[in-house]
Amino acid sequence: MSVPTPHIEAKKGDIAKTVLMPGDPLRAKFIADTYLENVKRFNTVRNMFGYTGTYKGKRISVMGSGMGMPSIGIYSYELYNFYDVENIVRVGSCGAYDAALKLYDVLLTTRAYSESSYAKTQSGDYDDAYTYPSDALNAKLEASAQALKIPITKGTIHSSDVFYRENFDDFKTIRDEHGAIAVEMEAFALFHNARITHKHAACLLTVSDSLVTKEATSSEARQNAFTKMMEIALSLAE
Ligand code: HPA
């Protein structure tokens, strides 16, 4: 397949080597409006906005991934395979499984656990319930957080196919059996796509709610308040 793809209307060269992916395309717009200069929008298909610009003079792109593994699976596959993207960093929100995590804490994913069949269905050769981020990207993100004096928590997260479970307390079993400290819905598939395309992926998350304490941030705050995580990720512009 060549560009444009069924889901991205950009031309070759319109997208930087590194792409930050929030779930929400309006958050992608917010990041472009707030942090980037010389911004050019490269995608509007399905309103899944994507932008390329410069951060402190260095090139970077930002694009929505949508919610869930089928959605990020499509976009990350097309970015890696057809647009020569090397690095994708998901910058998302998560629900805390661990009582020690507080709203707005920033997490760096070291492993994604999932019950999802995404990896096995996609490539047929992957039976593991875990996928992994790039060590090199994680090292850069950790160094960036340290330089910005932003504390981060590293750990295993759960990539779930389901937001509204009938049995709410099921999360405790997943937390205890897999050591998952938080839940989101995309990282497992993103890490798998990076593996099969020989590219790189990482996942930074901000805690937007807690399954333990049942606290939650508003959707408005979610769109605008995740600045610490964005600043850590934007350091990857090159
Ligand atoms: N569940 C799944 N994904 C999420 C959550 C959650 O509670 N919070 C933010 N992303």
CSV table of C-alpha atoms and ligand atoms in Angstrom, one decimal, residues 90 92-97 158 160 162-164 168 183-186 205-211 222, ligand 1:
chain,number,residue,atom,x,y,z
A,90,ARG,CA,1.3,7.4,23.4
A,92,GLY,CA,-2.8,9.1,27.4
A,93,SER,CA,-4.8,8.9,30.5
A,94,CYS,CA,-5.3,5.9,32.8
A,95,GLY,CA,-7.3,4.7,35.8
A,96,ALA,CA,-5.2,3.8,38.9
A,97,TYR,CA,-5.4,0.3,40.2
A,158,HIS,CA,-3.3,-3.2,31.9
A,160,SER,CA,-8.2,-3.4,28.6
A,162,VAL,CA,-13.5,-3.0,28.2
A,163,PHE,CA,-14.1,0.3,30.0
A,164,TYR,CA,-17.4,-0.7,31.7
A,168,PHE,CA,-16.2,-3.8,38.8
A,183,VAL,CA,-5.5,0.6,33.3
A,184,GLU,CA,-5.8,2.1,29.8
A,185,MET,CA,-6.9,0.7,26.5
A,186,GLU,CA,-4.2,1.1,23.8
A,205,LEU,CA,0.1,8.1,31.1
A,206,THR,CA,-1.4,10.6,33.5
A,207,VAL,CA,-3.8,9.3,36.1
A,208,SER,CA,-7.3,10.7,35.3
A,209,ASP,CA,-9.2,8.5,37.8
A,210,SER,CA,-8.8,5.9,40.4
A,211,LEU,CA,-10.6,2.6,40.6
A,222,ARG,CA,-8.3,15.9,31.0
B,1,HPA,N1,-10.3,2.4,32.4
B,1,HPA,C1,-9.8,2.2,31.1
B,1,HPA,N2,-9.1,3.2,30.5
B,1,HPA,C2,-9.0,4.3,31.2
B,1,HPA,C3,-9.5,4.5,32.4
B,1,HPA,C4,-10.1,3.5,33.1
B,1,HPA,O1,-10.6,3.6,34.2
B,1,HPA,N3,-9.2,5.8,32.8
B,1,HPA,C5,-8.5,6.4,31.8
B,1,HPA,N4,-8.3,5.5,30.8
